[in-house]
């Protein structure tokens, strides 16, 4: 719908215009303008169609910046991190971060052959909507299945992901008969952009932690008329989905998570002490312990920075190379997977997949607004990302081998007393839906099959 | 390499400066005069990038708790792109005798100012991150020419101000291993090469662990050290801070104040920059190497700057003061290479802890000045425990993390007092 597109464009132009005026005024002005502009296209239920469109000059400017990148010299370690496939943390040599060779291949491709318009076309082809919840515009993709009795599911992405990491599973979920499933496997799919991410609004006040997002999602599903649904997520999406399960509105019948929080309290304490794994752990538990300990010790720099000083990261808003490197350095295994894809060995994620997501962050100008979710989390979090949180509604959990940690069955059963399904896959990193859509689809179907009517 | 080539290498950022001397058994020990001449194209490019800065929205809080506030950084960066003049800083540096010498395979840039007074005490003084030799320049007059600054000829120092490897005009190491100990060895070699047989060392920020390392190494001629970021936190306090445990019992008033400051800094996340550079210097490097605003914010995010206004309200902390330093990092393309000192030190650890700094192995005389605006005020009780041979401990009433930069006269007076007893040995 062009009116929406136009108002979106106006918003961007005004923001740009106001950006040259006094800073304080600009921020206040943009905040107050956004909802009123979009309200023009509002319908009676408060849900407005949204058309994806980006001005060509933004893409031209992006390419100009890519070409003008000012590089650092290469890292000083012959970093084998990107070459490895998960074995044990002890095999990882020292790393100084994303390697120059990988970055230069990425930037070379991004600035020349890469074509954003293909991704934009895919996004445009989907039913996109915006609705205001709790004072903020929430963007979402909403695809209904043709099958009667499809189970509604709200699926939440994470950081550094976006709705783009979930695009591959839309058709298998909504159109299962074309993807090895039966009509009974059908879902109606709702894929929102988290606040500060993608096309959703950027909060201008604090308080948008995962619990508040969970409450917004419950409102969203109600507004869409769903009185019986399930929820799914990985990364931040897993935390938000767990928060929905803790709120446990009656219409939410179950959840599935591919980054389940299962670590029992005594293990949380052991990890905090920084010591070796407790002696009584089984092999899967010991491996999980080592994975989490490795991540806490070596892998939290980016999360720490965003949790404590997100605003200081001006460089990732201003520099495409800076943004790309920041996004690549999420966790050791997915970085390895991504680096290999730029070396010509794609397995799950293609170069285009990766750049679609990074370009989406760039064009929506959300590098810092997305990072604030980490800051919000530190203000209110009562438990760590991977800790068991006391969920009592039915849960399905998938443990991928190259996830930050592979949740052991024993911990998962303890964490979720009503465990519908525990799936242990033989491949998959952190971005399960993006990287292994078929396995992911099978896992979600297996979890919810008893609930589908 | 001609000056022009050198300047070009600096600007275009590659490792030309790091001489390939590792394979060379006979290192060139010559000391070469050095002048800075940044090509105009580099300054034009910087201005162009600043003008094209893509800004985020403002932070969602009314204070610094999410990082450098947009309303504070943006006017500074806009001034940087519009009116700031690097040539003034360049002339200031070039008015001092600068040299380059290759040590352990890396070109070391240094300023070397000899006093006119014959018995001046040689002093090697080391800057930190996000500082540079620029943070030390205001002490050159008081330290080398004391009679013009309220001192006597007996207070004179011959001053050596090196740029750390990977910083400023020094070369960038192309292999790992350039931690504080290797830097300490290089500094000892530098002083030897300059012909100094007796000298002292001083440092704040990274200069402190470098000076501690020199103290442990105790090279021939080193008489003692002075540090203004001393490593005095005892192991049992370090353990409590690491786990966020309760306040230990039995602390004196000053120990309690120090504990609270360290504890609060940890809770407020004041060291997130150090964690990032300590684990992934390369990852953050891409952004701050490519974006002037990103570099400025990253550097000014150091808690040592949190009380700085960098507006016109305080001439000692003017926009030019910080922009000279930031521009030096930009033009030398050292945003990434400088961050590696944190990586070498390991995981973003703070250098204020006595045990990892092995202060008990510093047998040489140690002098400490405690500045009130430093991240924590080292208590004398802890300092005496940490450094077995402490000859001087003084708490002053002005100055912060960048003490030499902020309070050059007071800082210089401290060094005079701190090292006085060591001169008497001469």
mmCIF file of N, CA, C and O in Angstrom, chain B residues 216-277:
data_model
loop_
_atom_site.group_PDB
_atom_site.id
_atom_site.type_symbol
_atom_site.label_atom_id
_atom_site.label_comp_id
_atom_site.label_asym_id
_atom_site.label_seq_id
_atom_site.Cartn_x
_atom_site.Cartn_y
_atom_site.Cartn_z
ATOM 1 N N UNK B 216 59.922 -4.947 37.789
ATOM 2 C CA UNK B 216 60.200 -6.384 37.993
ATOM 3 C C UNK B 216 61.471 -6.799 37.262
ATOM 4 O O UNK B 216 62.268 -7.576 37.752
ATOM 5 N N UNK B 217 61.586 -6.274 36.035
ATOM 6 C CA UNK B 217 62.738 -6.612 35.204
ATOM 7 C C UNK B 217 64.031 -6.043 35.796
ATOM 8 O O UNK B 217 65.097 -6.653 35.675
ATOM 9 N N UNK B 218 63.912 -4.871 36.420
ATOM 10 C CA UNK B 218 65.056 -4.193 37.045
ATOM 11 C C UNK B 218 66.291 -4.166 36.134
ATOM 12 O O UNK B 218 67.348 -4.679 36.479
ATOM 13 N N UNK B 219 66.134 -3.584 34.954
ATOM 14 C CA UNK B 219 67.298 -3.532 34.050
ATOM 15 C C UNK B 219 68.374 -2.645 34.650
ATOM 16 O O UNK B 219 68.081 -1.772 35.465
ATOM 17 N N UNK B 220 69.599 -2.882 34.206
ATOM 18 C CA UNK B 220 70.722 -2.078 34.706
ATOM 19 C C UNK B 220 70.425 -0.605 34.485
ATOM 20 O O UNK B 220 70.019 -0.198 33.398
ATOM 21 N N UNK B 221 70.568 0.199 35.491
ATOM 22 C CA UNK B 221 70.379 1.639 35.368
ATOM 23 C C UNK B 221 69.042 2.142 35.886
ATOM 24 O O UNK B 221 68.912 3.313 36.217
ATOM 25 N N UNK B 222 68.041 1.272 35.930
ATOM 26 C CA UNK B 222 66.730 1.737 36.396
ATOM 27 C C UNK B 222 66.765 1.889 37.920
ATOM 28 O O UNK B 222 67.015 0.929 38.655
ATOM 29 N N UNK B 223 66.522 3.119 38.387
ATOM 30 C CA UNK B 223 66.624 3.406 39.820
ATOM 31 C C UNK B 223 65.291 3.238 40.553
ATOM 32 O O UNK B 223 65.283 2.993 41.761
ATOM 33 N N UNK B 224 64.201 3.411 39.854
ATOM 34 C CA UNK B 224 62.902 3.316 40.514
ATOM 35 C C UNK B 224 61.803 3.707 39.553
ATOM 36 O O UNK B 224 62.059 4.126 38.416
ATOM 37 N N UNK B 225 60.575 3.520 40.009
ATOM 38 C CA UNK B 225 59.420 3.840 39.151
ATOM 39 C C UNK B 225 58.414 4.684 39.937
ATOM 40 O O UNK B 225 58.370 4.650 41.172
ATOM 41 N N UNK B 226 57.625 5.434 39.182
ATOM 42 C CA UNK B 226 56.466 6.135 39.755
ATOM 43 C C UNK B 226 55.268 5.750 38.917
ATOM 44 O O UNK B 226 55.338 5.749 37.678
ATOM 45 N N UNK B 227 54.184 5.398 39.593
ATOM 46 C CA UNK B 227 52.961 5.063 38.850
ATOM 47 C C UNK B 227 51.787 5.848 39.429
ATOM 48 O O UNK B 227 51.732 6.106 40.630
ATOM 49 N N UNK B 228 50.879 6.227 38.537
ATOM 50 C CA UNK B 228 49.655 6.852 39.033
ATOM 51 C C UNK B 228 48.416 5.996 38.792
ATOM 52 O O UNK B 228 47.311 6.440 39.017
ATOM 53 N N UNK B 229 48.618 4.762 38.329
ATOM 54 C CA UNK B 229 47.533 3.770 38.389
ATOM 55 C C UNK B 229 48.153 2.515 39.015
ATOM 56 O O UNK B 229 48.394 1.515 38.340
ATOM 57 N N UNK B 230 48.434 2.582 40.307
ATOM 58 C CA UNK B 230 49.187 1.499 40.939
ATOM 59 C C UNK B 230 48.353 0.226 41.061
ATOM 60 O O UNK B 230 47.120 0.271 41.110
ATOM 61 N N UNK B 231 49.041 -0.893 41.081
ATOM 62 C CA UNK B 231 48.384 -2.211 41.194
ATOM 63 C C UNK B 231 48.435 -2.655 42.643
ATOM 64 O O UNK B 231 49.322 -3.403 43.037
ATOM 65 N N UNK B 232 47.492 -2.164 43.415
ATOM 66 C CA UNK B 232 47.583 -2.432 44.850
ATOM 67 C C UNK B 232 46.424 -3.277 45.392
ATOM 68 O O UNK B 232 46.424 -3.629 46.564
ATOM 69 N N UNK B 233 45.440 -3.602 44.562
ATOM 70 C CA UNK B 233 44.268 -4.311 45.098
ATOM 71 C C UNK B 233 44.686 -5.716 45.541
ATOM 72 O O UNK B 233 45.173 -6.511 44.735
ATOM 73 N N UNK B 234 44.511 -6.030 46.824
ATOM 74 C CA UNK B 234 44.981 -7.319 47.332
ATOM 75 C C UNK B 234 44.142 -8.487 46.792
ATOM 76 O O UNK B 234 42.988 -8.284 46.389
ATOM 77 N N UNK B 235 44.712 -9.681 46.814
ATOM 78 C CA UNK B 235 44.024 -10.836 46.207
ATOM 79 C C UNK B 235 42.653 -11.122 46.825
ATOM 80 O O UNK B 235 41.718 -11.481 46.105
ATOM 81 N N UNK B 236 42.529 -10.969 48.161
ATOM 82 C CA UNK B 236 41.226 -11.317 48.754
ATOM 83 C C UNK B 236 40.155 -10.314 48.352
ATOM 84 O O UNK B 236 38.978 -10.664 48.232
ATOM 85 N N UNK B 237 40.561 -9.071 48.088
ATOM 86 C CA UNK B 237 39.597 -8.073 47.610
ATOM 87 C C UNK B 237 39.262 -8.358 46.147
ATOM 88 O O UNK B 237 38.110 -8.278 45.718
ATOM 89 N N UNK B 238 40.285 -8.727 45.377
ATOM 90 C CA UNK B 238 40.068 -9.072 43.968
ATOM 91 C C UNK B 238 39.063 -10.211 43.852
ATOM 92 O O UNK B 238 38.185 -10.192 42.979
ATOM 93 N N UNK B 239 39.179 -11.191 44.749
ATOM 94 C CA UNK B 239 38.275 -12.351 44.698
ATOM 95 C C UNK B 239 36.836 -11.914 44.968
ATOM 96 O O UNK B 239 35.904 -12.379 44.297
ATOM 97 N N UNK B 240 36.646 -11.037 45.916
ATOM 98 C CA UNK B 240 35.289 -10.563 46.220
ATOM 99 C C UNK B 240 34.732 -9.760 45.046
ATOM 100 O O UNK B 240 33.573 -9.927 44.648
ATOM 101 N N UNK B 241 35.568 -8.922 44.465
ATOM 102 C CA UNK B 241 35.111 -8.116 43.324
ATOM 103 C C UNK B 241 34.729 -9.008 42.142
ATOM 104 O O UNK B 241 33.772 -8.726 41.431
ATOM 105 N N UNK B 242 35.472 -10.093 41.955
ATOM 106 C CA UNK B 242 35.215 -10.985 40.815
ATOM 107 C C UNK B 242 33.849 -11.653 40.925
ATOM 108 O O UNK B 242 33.185 -11.879 39.920
ATOM 109 N N UNK B 243 33.436 -11.957 42.131
ATOM 110 C CA UNK B 243 32.163 -12.666 42.286
ATOM 111 C C UNK B 243 31.038 -11.735 42.698
ATOM 112 O O UNK B 243 29.898 -12.183 42.853
ATOM 113 N N UNK B 244 31.344 -10.443 42.887
ATOM 114 C CA UNK B 244 30.296 -9.518 43.324
ATOM 115 C C UNK B 244 29.812 -9.800 44.731
ATOM 116 O O UNK B 244 28.670 -9.512 45.085
ATOM 117 N N UNK B 245 30.695 -10.375 45.538
ATOM 118 C CA UNK B 245 30.321 -10.736 46.904
ATOM 119 C C UNK B 245 30.158 -9.527 47.807
ATOM 120 O O UNK B 245 30.332 -8.383 47.385
ATOM 121 N N UNK B 246 29.806 -9.774 49.074
ATOM 122 C CA UNK B 246 29.573 -8.684 50.018
ATOM 123 C C UNK B 246 30.875 -7.976 50.395
ATOM 124 O O UNK B 246 31.968 -8.503 50.189
ATOM 125 N N UNK B 247 30.731 -6.819 50.993
ATOM 126 C CA UNK B 247 31.895 -6.030 51.408
ATOM 127 C C UNK B 247 32.665 -6.820 52.465
ATOM 128 O O UNK B 247 32.093 -7.259 53.461
ATOM 129 N N UNK B 248 33.958 -7.017 52.246
ATOM 130 C CA UNK B 248 34.735 -7.753 53.245
ATOM 131 C C UNK B 248 34.776 -6.994 54.570
ATOM 132 O O UNK B 248 34.730 -5.754 54.586
ATOM 133 N N UNK B 249 34.846 -7.744 55.643
ATOM 134 C CA UNK B 249 34.903 -7.118 56.974
ATOM 135 C C UNK B 249 36.299 -6.561 57.221
ATOM 136 O O UNK B 249 37.279 -6.987 56.602
ATOM 137 N N UNK B 250 36.383 -5.603 58.124
ATOM 138 C CA UNK B 250 37.678 -5.146 58.610
ATOM 139 C C UNK B 250 38.387 -4.138 57.731
ATOM 140 O O UNK B 250 39.580 -3.895 57.915
ATOM 141 N N UNK B 251 37.680 -3.555 56.755
ATOM 142 C CA UNK B 251 38.338 -2.566 55.898
ATOM 143 C C UNK B 251 38.437 -1.227 56.630
ATOM 144 O O UNK B 251 37.529 -0.845 57.365
ATOM 145 N N UNK B 252 39.523 -0.521 56.400
ATOM 146 C CA UNK B 252 39.615 0.840 56.914
ATOM 147 C C UNK B 252 38.718 1.729 56.057
ATOM 148 O O UNK B 252 38.219 1.302 55.000
ATOM 149 N N UNK B 253 38.555 2.958 56.476
ATOM 150 C CA UNK B 253 37.699 3.886 55.734
ATOM 151 C C UNK B 253 38.138 4.041 54.289
ATOM 152 O O UNK B 253 37.330 3.972 53.359
ATOM 153 N N UNK B 254 39.439 4.216 54.087
ATOM 154 C CA UNK B 254 39.932 4.419 52.710
ATOM 155 C C UNK B 254 39.872 3.145 51.886
ATOM 156 O O UNK B 254 39.645 3.182 50.678
ATOM 157 N N UNK B 255 40.082 2.018 52.571
ATOM 158 C CA UNK B 255 39.960 0.739 51.853
ATOM 159 C C UNK B 255 38.517 0.523 51.412
ATOM 160 O O UNK B 255 38.243 0.074 50.302
ATOM 161 N N UNK B 256 37.612 0.879 52.289
ATOM 162 C CA UNK B 256 36.195 0.731 51.963
ATOM 163 C C UNK B 256 35.815 1.623 50.775
ATOM 164 O O UNK B 256 35.093 1.211 49.869
ATOM 165 N N UNK B 257 36.332 2.854 50.789
ATOM 166 C CA UNK B 257 36.057 3.773 49.676
ATOM 167 C C UNK B 257 36.597 3.194 48.367
ATOM 168 O O UNK B 257 35.924 3.235 47.334
ATOM 169 N N UNK B 258 37.798 2.653 48.436
ATOM 170 C CA UNK B 258 38.399 2.066 47.231
ATOM 171 C C UNK B 258 37.586 0.856 46.776
ATOM 172 O O UNK B 258 37.306 0.683 45.582
ATOM 173 N N UNK B 259 37.203 0.019 47.730
ATOM 174 C CA UNK B 259 36.403 -1.166 47.381
ATOM 175 C C UNK B 259 35.106 -0.740 46.708
ATOM 176 O O UNK B 259 34.712 -1.295 45.676
ATOM 177 N N UNK B 260 34.449 0.242 47.296
ATOM 178 C CA UNK B 260 33.165 0.695 46.744
ATOM 179 C C UNK B 260 33.332 1.236 45.320
ATOM 180 O O UNK B 260 32.492 0.985 44.448
ATOM 181 N N UNK B 261 34.429 1.973 45.110
ATOM 182 C CA UNK B 261 34.663 2.542 43.768
ATOM 183 C C UNK B 261 34.875 1.424 42.740
ATOM 184 O O UNK B 261 34.312 1.457 41.638
ATOM 185 N N UNK B 262 35.667 0.423 43.112
ATOM 186 C CA UNK B 262 35.930 -0.687 42.188
ATOM 187 C C UNK B 262 34.675 -1.509 41.954
ATOM 188 O O UNK B 262 34.380 -1.935 40.838
ATOM 189 N N UNK B 263 33.940 -1.710 43.013
ATOM 190 C CA UNK B 263 32.710 -2.489 42.929
ATOM 191 C C UNK B 263 31.678 -1.772 42.056
ATOM 192 O O UNK B 263 31.032 -2.379 41.199
ATOM 193 N N UNK B 264 31.579 -0.467 42.266
ATOM 194 C CA UNK B 264 30.623 0.315 41.471
ATOM 195 C C UNK B 264 31.034 0.331 40.004
ATOM 196 O O UNK B 264 30.192 0.183 39.122
ATOM 197 N N UNK B 265 32.327 0.483 39.744
ATOM 198 C CA UNK B 265 32.797 0.507 38.354
ATOM 199 C C UNK B 265 32.429 -0.802 37.656
ATOM 200 O O UNK B 265 32.019 -0.804 36.495
ATOM 201 N N UNK B 266 32.555 -1.914 38.392
ATOM 202 C CA UNK B 266 32.199 -3.204 37.801
ATOM 203 C C UNK B 266 30.694 -3.258 37.531
ATOM 204 O O UNK B 266 30.258 -3.687 36.465
ATOM 205 N N UNK B 267 29.916 -2.804 38.495
ATOM 206 C CA UNK B 267 28.453 -2.847 38.325
ATOM 207 C C UNK B 267 27.982 -1.925 37.210
ATOM 208 O O UNK B 267 27.054 -2.239 36.472
ATOM 209 N N UNK B 268 28.637 -0.770 37.084
ATOM 210 C CA UNK B 268 28.218 0.194 36.067
ATOM 211 C C UNK B 268 28.733 -0.185 34.680
ATOM 212 O O UNK B 268 28.427 0.484 33.698
ATOM 213 N N UNK B 269 29.558 -1.226 34.631
ATOM 214 C CA UNK B 269 30.034 -1.662 33.326
ATOM 215 C C UNK B 269 31.084 -0.747 32.731
ATOM 216 O O UNK B 269 31.240 -0.661 31.523
ATOM 217 N N UNK B 270 31.832 -0.085 33.601
ATOM 218 C CA UNK B 270 32.817 0.870 33.097
ATOM 219 C C UNK B 270 33.932 0.214 32.302
ATOM 220 O O UNK B 270 34.687 0.900 31.632
ATOM 221 N N UNK B 271 34.050 -1.098 32.395
ATOM 222 C CA UNK B 271 35.148 -1.753 31.689
ATOM 223 C C UNK B 271 34.688 -2.556 30.471
ATOM 224 O O UNK B 271 35.416 -3.399 29.964
ATOM 225 N N UNK B 272 33.494 -2.269 29.963
ATOM 226 C CA UNK B 272 33.024 -3.040 28.811
ATOM 227 C C UNK B 272 33.943 -2.839 27.604
ATOM 228 O O UNK B 272 34.187 -3.765 26.839
ATOM 229 N N UNK B 273 34.480 -1.632 27.445
ATOM 230 C CA UNK B 273 35.394 -1.372 26.324
ATOM 231 C C UNK B 273 36.620 -2.274 26.438
ATOM 232 O O UNK B 273 37.132 -2.777 25.439
ATOM 233 N N UNK B 274 37.072 -2.473 27.682
ATOM 234 C CA UNK B 274 38.278 -3.281 27.889
ATOM 235 C C UNK B 274 37.983 -4.755 27.610
ATOM 236 O O UNK B 274 38.818 -5.469 27.040
ATOM 237 N N UNK B 275 36.793 -5.208 27.986
ATOM 238 C CA UNK B 275 36.410 -6.590 27.695
ATOM 239 C C UNK B 275 36.375 -6.822 26.187
ATOM 240 O O UNK B 275 36.846 -7.847 25.686
ATOM 241 N N UNK B 276 35.827 -5.851 25.479
ATOM 242 C CA UNK B 276 35.719 -6.000 24.019
ATOM 243 C C UNK B 276 37.109 -6.053 23.388
ATOM 244 O O UNK B 276 37.406 -6.947 22.603
ATOM 245 N N UNK B 277 37.952 -5.116 23.731
ATOM 246 C CA UNK B 277 39.284 -5.101 23.113
ATOM 247 C C UNK B 277 40.151 -6.236 23.660
ATOM 248 O O UNK B 277 41.048 -6.714 22.979
#
